[in-house]
Tab-separated table of C-alpha atoms in Angstrom:
chain	number	residue	atom	x	y	z
S	1	MET	CA	17.430	-5.598	-60.234
S	2	SER	CA	19.123	-8.941	-59.559
S	3	GLN	CA	22.897	-8.969	-59.341
S	4	SER	CA	24.917	-11.330	-61.518
S	5	LYS	CA	26.429	-14.150	-59.468
S	6	LYS	CA	28.243	-17.374	-60.144
S	7	LEU	CA	28.942	-20.691	-58.450
S	8	VAL	CA	32.609	-21.657	-58.528
S	9	LEU	CA	33.831	-25.167	-57.770
S	10	GLY	CA	37.255	-26.038	-56.418
S	11	SER	CA	38.223	-27.264	-59.884
S	12	GLY	CA	37.596	-23.776	-61.273
S	13	GLN	CA	34.414	-24.761	-63.085
S	14	GLU	CA	31.832	-21.971	-63.079
S	15	PHE	CA	28.043	-21.671	-63.338
S	16	HIS	CA	26.684	-18.203	-64.036
S	17	GLY	CA	23.298	-16.929	-62.866
S	18	LEU	CA	21.503	-14.260	-60.873
S	19	SER	CA	21.207	-13.495	-57.170
S	20	ALA	CA	17.869	-14.528	-55.644
S	21	GLY	CA	18.726	-14.036	-51.982
S	22	PHE	CA	21.015	-12.062	-49.723
S	23	ASP	CA	23.638	-10.132	-51.688
S	24	ASP	CA	26.792	-11.649	-50.244
S	25	GLU	CA	29.326	-14.405	-50.801
S	26	ALA	CA	29.078	-17.951	-49.444
S	27	VAL	CA	31.655	-20.706	-49.153
S	28	GLY	CA	30.781	-24.190	-47.926
S	29	GLU	CA	30.375	-27.852	-48.600
S	30	LEU	CA	28.293	-28.397	-51.729
S	31	VAL	CA	25.417	-30.889	-51.345
S	32	PHE	CA	22.225	-31.572	-53.266
S	33	ASN	CA	18.663	-32.365	-52.260
S	34	THR	CA	16.284	-34.228	-54.558
S	35	SER	CA	12.998	-33.353	-52.801
S	36	MET	CA	10.233	-32.000	-55.034
S	37	VAL	CA	8.556	-30.093	-52.196
S	38	GLY	CA	9.479	-29.019	-48.698
S	39	TYR	CA	12.102	-26.390	-49.503
S	40	GLN	CA	11.119	-24.388	-46.404
S	41	GLU	CA	11.674	-27.407	-44.175
S	42	ILE	CA	15.024	-28.049	-45.843
S	43	LEU	CA	16.214	-24.459	-45.507
S	44	SER	CA	15.174	-24.333	-41.841
S	45	ASP	CA	16.710	-27.721	-40.976
S	46	PRO	CA	19.774	-27.118	-38.749
S	47	ALA	CA	21.466	-30.155	-40.311
S	48	TYR	CA	22.154	-28.036	-43.433
S	49	ALA	CA	23.971	-25.301	-41.511
S	50	GLY	CA	27.263	-24.431	-43.184
S	51	GLN	CA	26.365	-26.155	-46.470
S	52	ILE	CA	25.487	-24.827	-49.919
S	53	VAL	CA	22.363	-26.723	-50.958
S	54	VAL	CA	21.625	-27.415	-54.623
S	55	MET	CA	17.925	-28.102	-55.225
S	56	THR	CA	17.394	-30.502	-58.125
S	57	TYR	CA	13.683	-29.769	-58.621
S	58	PRO	CA	13.560	-26.974	-61.235
S	59	LEU	CA	11.179	-24.548	-59.464
S	60	MET	CA	11.436	-23.307	-55.873
S	61	GLY	CA	9.384	-20.724	-54.003
S	62	GLN	CA	6.089	-21.481	-55.744
S	63	TYR	CA	4.132	-21.670	-52.478
S	64	GLY	CA	6.156	-19.096	-50.567
S	65	ILE	CA	7.180	-19.254	-46.912
S	66	CYS	CA	4.654	-20.009	-44.161
S	67	ASP	CA	5.271	-19.024	-40.553
S	68	ASP	CA	3.812	-22.299	-39.259
S	69	ASP	CA	6.057	-24.568	-41.322
S	70	PHE	CA	9.543	-23.829	-39.987
S	71	GLU	CA	11.549	-26.792	-38.691
S	72	SER	CA	13.794	-24.486	-36.691
S	73	ARG	CA	14.501	-20.793	-36.354
S	74	ALA	CA	18.140	-21.506	-35.554
S	75	GLY	CA	19.354	-23.229	-38.687
S	76	ALA	CA	20.050	-21.914	-42.178
S	77	PRO	CA	22.353	-23.143	-44.944
S	78	ALA	CA	25.384	-21.167	-46.052
S	79	GLY	CA	23.880	-20.783	-49.513
S	80	VAL	CA	21.270	-22.099	-51.956
S	81	VAL	CA	21.403	-22.892	-55.671
S	82	VAL	CA	18.182	-23.221	-57.702
S	83	ARG	CA	17.131	-23.460	-61.338
S	84	GLU	CA	14.296	-20.950	-60.958
S	85	CYS	CA	13.052	-18.961	-57.971
S	86	CYS	CA	9.383	-17.979	-57.984
S	87	THR	CA	8.688	-14.500	-56.605
S	88	SER	CA	4.877	-14.643	-56.969
S	89	PRO	CA	3.719	-17.554	-54.775
S	90	SER	CA	0.260	-19.098	-55.109
S	91	ASN	CA	-0.694	-20.068	-51.560
S	92	PHE	CA	-3.199	-18.386	-49.240
S	93	ARG	CA	-1.033	-19.330	-46.238
S	94	TYR	CA	2.210	-17.730	-47.353
S	95	THR	CA	3.594	-14.824	-45.327
S	96	GLU	CA	6.663	-13.946	-47.414
S	97	THR	CA	8.391	-15.040	-50.590
S	98	LEU	CA	11.360	-17.374	-50.662
S	99	THR	CA	13.592	-14.492	-51.789
S	100	GLU	CA	12.432	-12.318	-48.894
S	101	TYR	CA	13.130	-15.128	-46.446
S	102	LEU	CA	16.650	-15.686	-47.789
S	103	GLU	CA	17.367	-11.952	-47.573
S	104	GLU	CA	16.059	-11.887	-44.005
S	105	LYS	CA	18.243	-14.856	-42.988
S	106	GLY	CA	21.329	-13.551	-44.814
S	107	VAL	CA	21.525	-16.554	-47.152
S	108	PRO	CA	22.947	-16.002	-50.664
S	109	CYS	CA	21.048	-17.766	-53.440
S	110	LEU	CA	22.064	-18.348	-57.039
S	111	SER	CA	19.308	-18.939	-59.607
S	112	GLY	CA	19.226	-19.583	-63.335
S	113	VAL	CA	21.754	-22.411	-63.449
S	114	ASP	CA	21.546	-26.061	-64.476
S	115	THR	CA	21.150	-27.622	-61.037
S	116	ARG	CA	20.910	-31.158	-62.374
S	117	MET	CA	24.285	-30.871	-64.080
S	118	ILE	CA	25.739	-29.574	-60.819
S	119	THR	CA	24.127	-32.512	-58.998
S	120	SER	CA	25.789	-34.944	-61.407
S	121	ILE	CA	29.145	-33.332	-60.671
S	122	ILE	CA	28.568	-33.662	-56.915
S	123	ARG	CA	27.440	-37.278	-57.292
S	124	ASP	CA	30.541	-38.205	-59.279
S	125	GLY	CA	33.002	-36.018	-57.373
S	126	GLY	CA	31.929	-36.803	-53.819
S	127	HIS	CA	32.941	-34.301	-51.149
S	128	LEU	CA	33.118	-30.867	-52.822
S	129	THR	CA	33.527	-27.317	-51.573
S	130	ALA	CA	32.201	-24.387	-53.593
S	131	ALA	CA	31.622	-20.644	-53.445
S	132	ILE	CA	28.825	-18.315	-54.514
S	133	VAL	CA	30.508	-15.049	-55.496
S	134	ASP	CA	29.868	-11.929	-57.525
S	135	GLU	CA	30.301	-12.222	-61.269
S	136	SER	CA	33.239	-9.786	-61.107
S	137	VAL	CA	35.316	-12.026	-58.820
S	138	LYS	CA	38.160	-13.685	-60.676
S	139	THR	CA	38.057	-17.459	-60.838
S	140	ALA	CA	41.496	-17.758	-59.241
S	141	ASP	CA	40.392	-15.614	-56.309
S	142	ALA	CA	37.253	-17.695	-55.813
S	143	VAL	CA	39.260	-20.921	-55.893
S	144	ALA	CA	41.645	-19.438	-53.327
S	145	LYS	CA	38.662	-18.764	-51.017
S	146	ILE	CA	37.558	-22.359	-51.455
S	147	LYS	CA	41.006	-23.740	-50.656
S	148	ALA	CA	41.232	-21.543	-47.567
S	149	PHE	CA	37.841	-22.734	-46.304
S	150	ARG	CA	37.845	-24.861	-43.163
S	151	THR	CA	34.829	-26.775	-41.893
S	152	ASP	CA	33.396	-25.337	-38.683
S	153	ARG	CA	33.899	-28.099	-36.122
S	154	ASP	CA	31.902	-26.201	-33.510
S	155	ILE	CA	28.804	-25.738	-35.655
S	156	VAL	CA	26.459	-27.711	-33.372
S	157	SER	CA	26.912	-25.080	-30.659
S	158	LYS	CA	25.558	-22.492	-33.107
S	159	VAL	CA	22.283	-24.326	-33.781
S	160	SER	CA	21.646	-25.832	-30.343
S	161	CYS	CA	19.432	-24.045	-27.836
S	162	THR	CA	21.245	-22.109	-25.106
S	163	LYS	CA	18.739	-22.921	-22.381
S	164	ARG	CA	16.124	-25.597	-21.845
S	165	TRP	CA	12.601	-25.312	-23.210
S	166	PHE	CA	9.467	-27.413	-22.926
S	167	SER	CA	6.728	-28.784	-25.170
S	168	ARG	CA	3.843	-30.408	-23.336
S	169	THR	CA	0.863	-32.436	-24.486
S	170	PRO	CA	-2.439	-33.260	-22.724
S	171	ARG	CA	-2.669	-36.548	-20.809
S	172	HIS	CA	0.949	-37.384	-21.366
S	173	ARG	CA	2.316	-40.808	-20.523
S	174	TYR	CA	6.054	-40.232	-20.634
S	175	ASP	CA	8.651	-37.502	-20.142
S	176	VAL	CA	11.384	-37.335	-22.776
S	177	VAL	CA	14.553	-35.258	-22.711
S	178	VAL	CA	15.816	-34.198	-26.148
S	179	LEU	CA	19.534	-33.486	-26.449
S	180	ASP	CA	19.530	-30.620	-28.929
S	181	CYS	CA	22.283	-31.128	-31.495
S	182	GLY	CA	20.023	-29.416	-34.033
S	183	VAL	CA	16.514	-30.618	-33.240
S	184	LYS	CA	13.619	-29.947	-35.624
S	185	HIS	CA	10.146	-28.919	-34.543
S	186	GLY	CA	8.819	-31.977	-36.368
S	187	THR	CA	10.718	-34.253	-33.976
S	188	VAL	CA	9.243	-32.580	-30.904
S	189	ALA	CA	5.752	-32.618	-32.438
S	190	ALA	CA	6.046	-36.348	-33.222
S	191	LEU	CA	6.942	-37.068	-29.590
S	192	ASN	CA	4.002	-34.974	-28.408
S	193	ARG	CA	1.661	-36.943	-30.667
S	194	CYS	CA	2.942	-40.139	-29.076
S	195	GLY	CA	1.949	-38.876	-25.622
S	196	CYS	CA	5.287	-37.495	-24.460
S	197	ASN	CA	6.050	-34.272	-22.650
S	198	VAL	CA	9.338	-33.001	-24.035
S	199	THR	CA	12.183	-31.104	-22.393
S	200	VAL	CA	14.761	-29.844	-24.898
S	201	VAL	CA	18.220	-29.183	-23.427
S	202	PRO	CA	21.488	-27.831	-24.913
S	203	PHE	CA	23.799	-30.332	-26.603
S	204	ASP	CA	26.459	-30.055	-23.894
S	205	THR	CA	24.139	-30.850	-20.973
S	206	ALA	CA	25.847	-33.256	-18.558
S	207	ALA	CA	24.489	-36.754	-17.938
S	208	GLU	CA	23.665	-36.026	-14.293
S	209	ASP	CA	21.701	-32.927	-15.303
S	210	ILE	CA	19.711	-34.989	-17.806
S	211	MET	CA	18.904	-37.614	-15.168
S	212	ALA	CA	17.821	-34.857	-12.776
S	213	PHE	CA	14.712	-34.447	-14.956
S	214	ASN	CA	13.819	-38.072	-14.118
S	215	PRO	CA	13.128	-38.767	-17.802
S	216	SER	CA	11.406	-41.820	-19.220
S	217	GLY	CA	13.745	-41.688	-22.211
S	218	LEU	CA	16.388	-39.660	-24.063
S	219	LEU	CA	16.302	-38.632	-27.711
S	220	VAL	CA	19.572	-37.508	-29.304
S	221	ALA	CA	18.479	-35.204	-32.111
S	222	GLY	CA	20.090	-34.815	-35.511
S	223	GLY	CA	22.053	-31.781	-36.601
S	224	PRO	CA	24.982	-30.547	-38.699
S	225	GLY	CA	28.630	-31.519	-38.833
S	226	CYS	CA	30.530	-34.666	-37.926
S	227	ALA	CA	29.784	-36.652	-34.763
S	228	GLU	CA	33.515	-37.077	-34.088
S	229	ASP	CA	33.656	-33.362	-33.246
S	230	LEU	CA	31.365	-33.919	-30.228
S	231	PRO	CA	33.359	-36.034	-27.747
S	232	GLY	CA	31.412	-34.600	-24.819
S	233	VAL	CA	28.084	-35.785	-26.248
S	234	ILE	CA	29.572	-39.205	-27.005
S	235	ALA	CA	30.715	-39.492	-23.379
S	236	THR	CA	27.246	-38.458	-22.162
S	237	ILE	CA	25.562	-41.170	-24.236
S	238	ARG	CA	28.106	-43.731	-23.086
S	239	SER	CA	27.412	-42.945	-19.436
S	240	LEU	CA	23.609	-43.062	-19.889
S	241	ARG	CA	23.258	-46.215	-21.997
S	242	GLY	CA	21.473	-48.927	-20.068
S	243	LYS	CA	20.020	-46.433	-17.587
S	244	LEU	CA	17.099	-45.345	-19.772
S	245	PRO	CA	15.832	-45.877	-23.333
S	246	ILE	CA	17.785	-43.844	-25.904
S	247	PHE	CA	16.766	-43.035	-29.477
S	248	GLY	CA	19.030	-41.233	-31.950
S	249	THR	CA	18.140	-39.698	-35.305
S	250	GLY	CA	20.467	-38.306	-37.987
S	251	LEU	CA	23.593	-37.062	-36.247
S	252	GLY	CA	22.307	-38.774	-33.097
S	253	HIS	CA	22.683	-42.121	-34.878
S	254	SER	CA	26.371	-41.424	-35.526
S	255	LEU	CA	26.894	-40.297	-31.932
S	256	ILE	CA	25.384	-43.545	-30.637
S	257	SER	CA	27.605	-45.541	-33.007
S	258	LEU	CA	30.709	-43.847	-31.633
S	259	ALA	CA	29.512	-44.265	-28.033
S	260	TYR	CA	29.549	-48.039	-28.559
S	261	GLY	CA	33.003	-48.040	-30.126
S	262	ALA	CA	32.052	-48.172	-33.808
S	263	ARG	CA	33.772	-46.052	-36.468
S	264	LEU	CA	32.475	-43.608	-39.039
S	265	VAL	CA	33.631	-43.390	-42.644
S	266	ARG	CA	32.914	-40.638	-45.160
S	267	PHE	CA	31.432	-41.980	-48.360
S	268	GLY	CA	30.901	-40.412	-51.768
S	269	CYS	CA	28.497	-37.496	-51.890
S	270	GLY	CA	26.595	-38.760	-48.837
S	271	HIS	CA	22.835	-39.098	-48.590
S	272	HIS	CA	20.655	-36.022	-49.031
S	273	GLY	CA	16.931	-35.919	-49.722
S	274	GLY	CA	14.454	-38.772	-49.849
S	275	ARG	CA	15.964	-42.270	-50.066
S	276	PRO	CA	14.461	-45.741	-49.535
S	277	VAL	CA	15.636	-47.800	-46.560
S	278	ARG	CA	14.862	-51.458	-45.820
S	279	SER	CA	14.017	-52.972	-42.447
S	280	LEU	CA	16.028	-56.140	-41.832
S	281	ALA	CA	13.324	-57.336	-39.425
S	282	ASP	CA	10.472	-57.666	-41.909
S	283	GLY	CA	11.841	-56.507	-45.272
S	284	SER	CA	9.542	-53.473	-45.446
S	285	ILE	CA	10.781	-50.377	-47.267
S	286	VAL	CA	10.140	-46.754	-46.342
S	287	THR	CA	11.365	-43.573	-47.993
S	288	ALA	CA	12.820	-41.122	-45.505
S	289	GLU	CA	14.614	-37.787	-45.588
S	290	HIS	CA	18.406	-37.925	-45.214
S	291	ASN	CA	21.244	-35.452	-44.754
S	292	HIS	CA	24.576	-36.985	-43.834
S	293	ASN	CA	28.007	-37.568	-45.350
S	294	PHE	CA	29.152	-40.381	-43.065
S	295	THR	CA	28.139	-43.968	-42.477
S	296	THR	CA	28.936	-46.508	-39.772
S	297	ASP	CA	31.716	-48.874	-40.785
S	298	PRO	CA	30.090	-52.352	-40.802
S	299	GLU	CA	33.304	-54.034	-39.692
S	300	SER	CA	33.593	-51.736	-36.679
S	301	ILE	CA	30.355	-52.946	-35.075
S	302	GLU	CA	31.686	-56.498	-34.844
S	303	GLY	CA	32.389	-57.216	-31.194
S	304	THR	CA	29.968	-54.520	-30.028
S	305	PRO	CA	26.416	-55.193	-28.784
S	306	LEU	CA	25.024	-53.229	-31.750
S	307	LYS	CA	22.794	-54.885	-34.342
S	308	VAL	CA	21.963	-53.458	-37.774
S	309	THR	CA	18.231	-52.795	-38.192
S	310	TYR	CA	17.983	-50.746	-41.417
S	311	VAL	CA	20.078	-50.494	-44.574
S	312	ASP	CA	19.972	-48.199	-47.591
S	313	VAL	CA	18.279	-49.919	-50.526
S	314	ALA	CA	20.637	-48.450	-53.130
S	315	ASP	CA	24.091	-48.915	-51.589
S	316	GLY	CA	23.541	-51.187	-48.567
S	317	SER	CA	25.028	-48.728	-46.074
S	318	ILE	CA	23.892	-48.909	-42.449
S	319	GLU	CA	20.822	-46.769	-41.738
S	320	GLY	CA	19.719	-48.105	-38.352
S	321	LEU	CA	21.189	-49.734	-35.241
S	322	GLU	CA	19.974	-51.082	-31.929
S	323	CYS	CA	21.261	-52.477	-28.672
S	324	ALA	CA	18.330	-54.472	-27.279
S	325	GLU	CA	20.004	-55.036	-23.926
S	326	ASP	CA	20.442	-51.294	-23.282
S	327	ARG	CA	17.126	-50.299	-24.946
S	328	VAL	CA	19.005	-48.123	-27.459
S	329	ARG	CA	17.932	-47.550	-31.063
S	330	SER	CA	18.992	-45.173	-33.799
S	331	VAL	CA	18.259	-44.327	-37.426
S	332	HIS	CA	20.465	-42.273	-39.721
S	333	PHE	CA	17.517	-40.507	-41.332
S	334	ASN	CA	14.746	-38.156	-40.188
S	335	PRO	CA	11.755	-40.352	-39.278
S	336	GLU	CA	9.494	-37.385	-38.549
S	337	GLY	CA	9.410	-36.456	-42.248
S	338	GLY	CA	9.167	-32.754	-42.968
S	339	PRO	CA	9.762	-33.159	-45.861
S	340	GLY	CA	9.387	-36.848	-46.576
S	341	SER	CA	7.343	-39.770	-45.354
S	342	CYS	CA	5.726	-39.378	-41.950
S	343	GLU	CA	6.725	-42.643	-40.287
S	344	THR	CA	5.461	-42.428	-36.702
S	345	VAL	CA	6.301	-46.099	-36.211
S	346	PHE	CA	9.866	-45.154	-35.268
S	347	PHE	CA	8.701	-42.917	-32.451
S	348	GLU	CA	6.118	-45.476	-31.374
S	349	ASP	CA	8.929	-48.042	-31.085
S	350	PHE	CA	10.808	-45.586	-28.880
S	351	VAL	CA	7.704	-45.128	-26.725
S	352	ASN	CA	7.369	-48.922	-26.436
S	353	LEU	CA	10.888	-49.056	-25.020
S	354	MET	CA	9.743	-46.678	-22.286
């Protein structure tokens, strides 16, 4: 029998529902995702580590969990909030239900609440922290937990690999090193499809150790947290720029921005889920998966060799940068899709730089 749970916001506002995951409490940054499908990819994306994810689509779990569809085995959100959680999936590929997966990963889930109302609150309120607690917990006690919460500034170390690993492809043309700040399997697979052998290394790997692999290029993978908490990675990128092609995605985009002297600013509720971005080169628009709360300050790139390549269609924020001289490019979204549009052109551009 499901336990009664509730979501409590820092303001004291409550949403009452039932437990559909691990029976425990969760406190974290509250974000939303608007994707209609791809909940397994979202829940296994390391970029959501430490966050409570509100899913706006009303039904989750309808096709279960499939062993072949994980983006990472390392990442998991702090908690999940859904309108309805299906416990009887219809999918011949599924190996366990969504509820079973959340219990296995130790992720609390609240179901039976109005997720779209919660999303509106997040959209209007910006950066919010919330808690999933038992129904019996007093509101004042839950708010105290929220106020005592501190963002984990070392979270990348918890999702990064601890030793190198390889992914090879037949008749490869290039050798790419991936700096694992929270890499997804989809990123590695996209590189393999483009003819690259891939060596994934921990996020704190030194520049000289990266160059020892004699790589054709470096990809700085996305992940959770704020790029400003990774000064060592920023220094590594700064020392390698101009020596080999570099491509950054998600968090990697922010790290590249900082390596060139730009600044980050937190804005509103951030970007989460599928959003359209426009290429400034040809005006084309693609919809890509996002998960970030920071953007590059446009004024801060003045005087740097960086050039804006992509912007968000809705708010005009910077979504892509490049330094042609150093053969460095970055996008603030996840070009490999999973879930979202599969835009291999971004990886093909990286391969062309090599």
